[in-house]
Amino acid sequence: MNRSLAKLCLLLAIGAVAGAAAPPSQPVLNGLVMIDYKFVPDHLTFQHDVHYRLHLENHGRQTHEMTAPTFFATAKIDNPDVLNRERAEIVMQPGDSKDVFLTPGKPGTYDLRCADHDWDGMIGGITVQ
Ligand SMILES: [Cu+2]
């Protein structure tokens, strides 16, 4: 092995170690806004096994919920305290802004609704790819 090739190999080895020691990447941002009486957007898409920061804002005058029990049950949630006790929904008072940090699990389509206003069309969907 000549010297320049040896130097290149050393640099690659250092690079690999530095890469392994790098801090974990920032979670991917996804967002959902609630108004009276709609989700904007009404459909969320996630990649499975990717770490997300899901940011929720209630811009309405009513209390709204992000009700998605099956989706939440199949995701790994870093801060479950933001959910209700049954882990079925996130309750959002008017003006609330909350983050849930999660890693979606099983790919599929999941129900999304506001438990208070689904009768009024406040429904949507979640896709995990
Ligand atoms: Cu609602």
CSV table of C-alpha atoms and ligand atoms in Angstrom, one decimal:
chain,number,residue,atom,x,y,z
A,1,MET,CA,0.0,0.0,0.0
A,2,ASN,CA,1.5,3.4,-0.9
A,3,ARG,CA,1.5,6.3,1.5
A,4,SER,CA,-1.3,8.3,0.0
A,5,LEU,CA,-3.6,5.3,-0.1
A,6,ALA,CA,-2.8,4.6,3.5
A,7,LYS,CA,-3.6,8.2,4.4
A,8,LEU,CA,-6.9,7.9,2.6
A,9,CYS,CA,-7.8,4.8,4.4
A,10,LEU,CA,-7.0,6.5,7.7
A,11,LEU,CA,-9.2,9.5,6.8
A,12,LEU,CA,-12.0,7.1,5.9
A,13,ALA,CA,-11.7,5.3,9.2
A,14,ILE,CA,-11.7,8.6,11.2
A,15,GLY,CA,-14.8,9.7,9.2
A,16,ALA,CA,-16.6,6.4,10.0
A,17,VAL,CA,-15.9,6.8,13.7
A,18,ALA,CA,-17.0,10.5,13.7
A,19,GLY,CA,-20.2,9.5,11.9
A,20,ALA,CA,-21.0,6.9,14.5
A,21,ALA,CA,-20.4,9.4,17.3
A,22,ALA,CA,-22.6,12.1,15.7
A,23,PRO,CA,-25.7,13.1,17.8
A,24,PRO,CA,-29.0,11.7,16.6
A,25,SER,CA,-30.7,13.6,13.9
A,26,GLN,CA,-33.5,16.0,14.6
A,27,PRO,CA,-37.0,14.5,14.5
A,28,VAL,CA,-38.9,15.1,11.3
A,29,LEU,CA,-41.5,17.8,11.7
A,30,ASN,CA,-45.2,17.1,10.8
A,31,GLY,CA,-48.0,19.4,11.7
A,32,LEU,CA,-51.8,19.5,12.3
A,33,VAL,CA,-53.9,22.6,12.9
A,34,MET,CA,-57.4,22.4,14.2
A,35,ILE,CA,-60.1,25.0,13.3
A,36,ASP,CA,-63.9,24.9,13.9
A,37,TYR,CA,-64.5,22.2,12.6
A,38,LYS,CA,-61.7,20.8,10.5
A,39,PHE,CA,-58.2,19.4,10.6
A,40,VAL,CA,-55.7,21.2,8.4
A,41,PRO,CA,-54.5,19.1,6.6
A,42,ASP,CA,-57.1,16.4,7.1
A,43,HIS,CA,-54.6,13.7,6.2
A,44,LEU,CA,-51.2,13.0,7.8
A,45,THR,CA,-48.5,10.8,6.3
A,46,PHE,CA,-45.6,9.3,8.2
A,47,GLN,CA,-42.8,6.9,7.3
A,48,HIS,CA,-42.7,3.9,9.7
A,49,ASP,CA,-39.7,3.8,12.1
A,50,VAL,CA,-38.9,7.4,11.6
A,51,HIS,CA,-38.8,9.8,14.6
A,52,TYR,CA,-41.2,12.6,14.3
A,53,ARG,CA,-42.2,15.8,16.2
A,54,LEU,CA,-45.9,16.1,15.5
A,55,HIS,CA,-46.9,19.7,16.2
A,56,LEU,CA,-50.5,20.4,17.0
A,57,GLU,CA,-52.2,23.8,17.2
A,58,ASN,CA,-55.8,24.6,18.0
A,59,HIS,CA,-56.8,27.8,16.2
A,60,GLY,CA,-60.5,27.3,16.8
A,61,ARG,CA,-62.8,28.7,19.5
A,62,GLN,CA,-63.9,25.2,20.6
A,63,THR,CA,-62.0,22.4,22.4
A,64,HIS,CA,-60.8,19.8,19.8
A,65,GLU,CA,-59.2,16.4,20.1
A,66,MET,CA,-56.8,14.6,17.9
A,67,THR,CA,-58.5,11.2,18.4
A,68,ALA,CA,-56.5,8.3,16.9
A,69,PRO,CA,-56.3,5.4,19.3
A,70,THR,CA,-55.1,2.7,16.9
A,71,PHE,CA,-52.4,5.0,15.5
A,72,PHE,CA,-51.2,6.0,19.0
A,73,ALA,CA,-51.2,2.3,20.1
A,74,THR,CA,-48.9,1.2,17.3
A,75,ALA,CA,-46.5,4.1,17.7
A,76,LYS,CA,-43.6,4.5,20.1
A,77,ILE,CA,-44.4,7.7,22.0
A,78,ASP,CA,-41.6,9.5,23.8
A,79,ASN,CA,-43.9,11.9,25.8
A,80,PRO,CA,-47.1,9.9,26.5
A,81,ASP,CA,-48.2,12.5,29.2
A,82,VAL,CA,-49.4,14.7,26.3
A,83,LEU,CA,-52.1,12.1,25.6
A,84,ASN,CA,-55.2,11.4,27.7
A,85,ARG,CA,-55.1,8.5,30.2
A,86,GLU,CA,-56.4,6.0,27.7
A,87,ARG,CA,-53.7,7.1,25.2
A,88,ALA,CA,-56.5,7.5,22.7
A,89,GLU,CA,-56.4,11.3,22.1
A,90,ILE,CA,-54.7,14.6,22.6
A,91,VAL,CA,-57.1,17.2,24.0
A,92,MET,CA,-56.5,20.7,22.7
A,93,GLN,CA,-58.1,23.7,24.4
A,94,PRO,CA,-58.5,26.9,22.2
A,95,GLY,CA,-55.1,28.4,21.7
A,96,ASP,CA,-53.2,25.3,22.8
A,97,SER,CA,-50.0,24.3,21.0
A,98,LYS,CA,-48.5,20.9,21.8
A,99,ASP,CA,-45.9,18.5,20.5
A,100,VAL,CA,-45.9,14.8,20.6
A,101,PHE,CA,-42.7,13.0,19.8
A,102,LEU,CA,-43.3,9.6,18.2
A,103,THR,CA,-42.1,6.9,16.0
A,104,PRO,CA,-44.9,5.3,13.9
A,105,GLY,CA,-44.8,1.5,13.8
A,106,LYS,CA,-46.9,-0.7,11.6
A,107,PRO,CA,-47.6,0.7,8.1
A,108,GLY,CA,-51.2,1.1,7.3
A,109,THR,CA,-54.1,3.6,7.3
A,110,TYR,CA,-55.5,4.8,10.6
A,111,ASP,CA,-58.6,6.6,11.7
A,112,LEU,CA,-58.3,10.3,12.7
A,113,ARG,CA,-61.2,12.2,14.2
A,114,CYS,CA,-62.2,14.8,16.7
A,115,ALA,CA,-64.2,12.9,19.2
A,116,ASP,CA,-66.4,16.0,19.9
A,117,HIS,CA,-67.1,17.0,16.3
A,118,ASP,CA,-66.8,13.9,14.1
A,119,TRP,CA,-70.6,14.1,13.6
A,120,ASP,CA,-69.9,17.6,12.1
A,121,GLY,CA,-67.3,16.2,9.6
A,122,MET,CA,-64.2,16.8,11.7
A,123,ILE,CA,-62.6,13.6,10.5
A,124,GLY,CA,-59.4,12.8,8.6
A,125,GLY,CA,-56.9,10.0,8.2
A,126,ILE,CA,-53.4,8.9,8.9
A,127,THR,CA,-51.2,6.9,6.6
A,128,VAL,CA,-48.0,5.2,7.8
A,129,GLN,CA,-45.9,4.1,4.8
B,1,CU,CU,-63.4,19.3,17.5
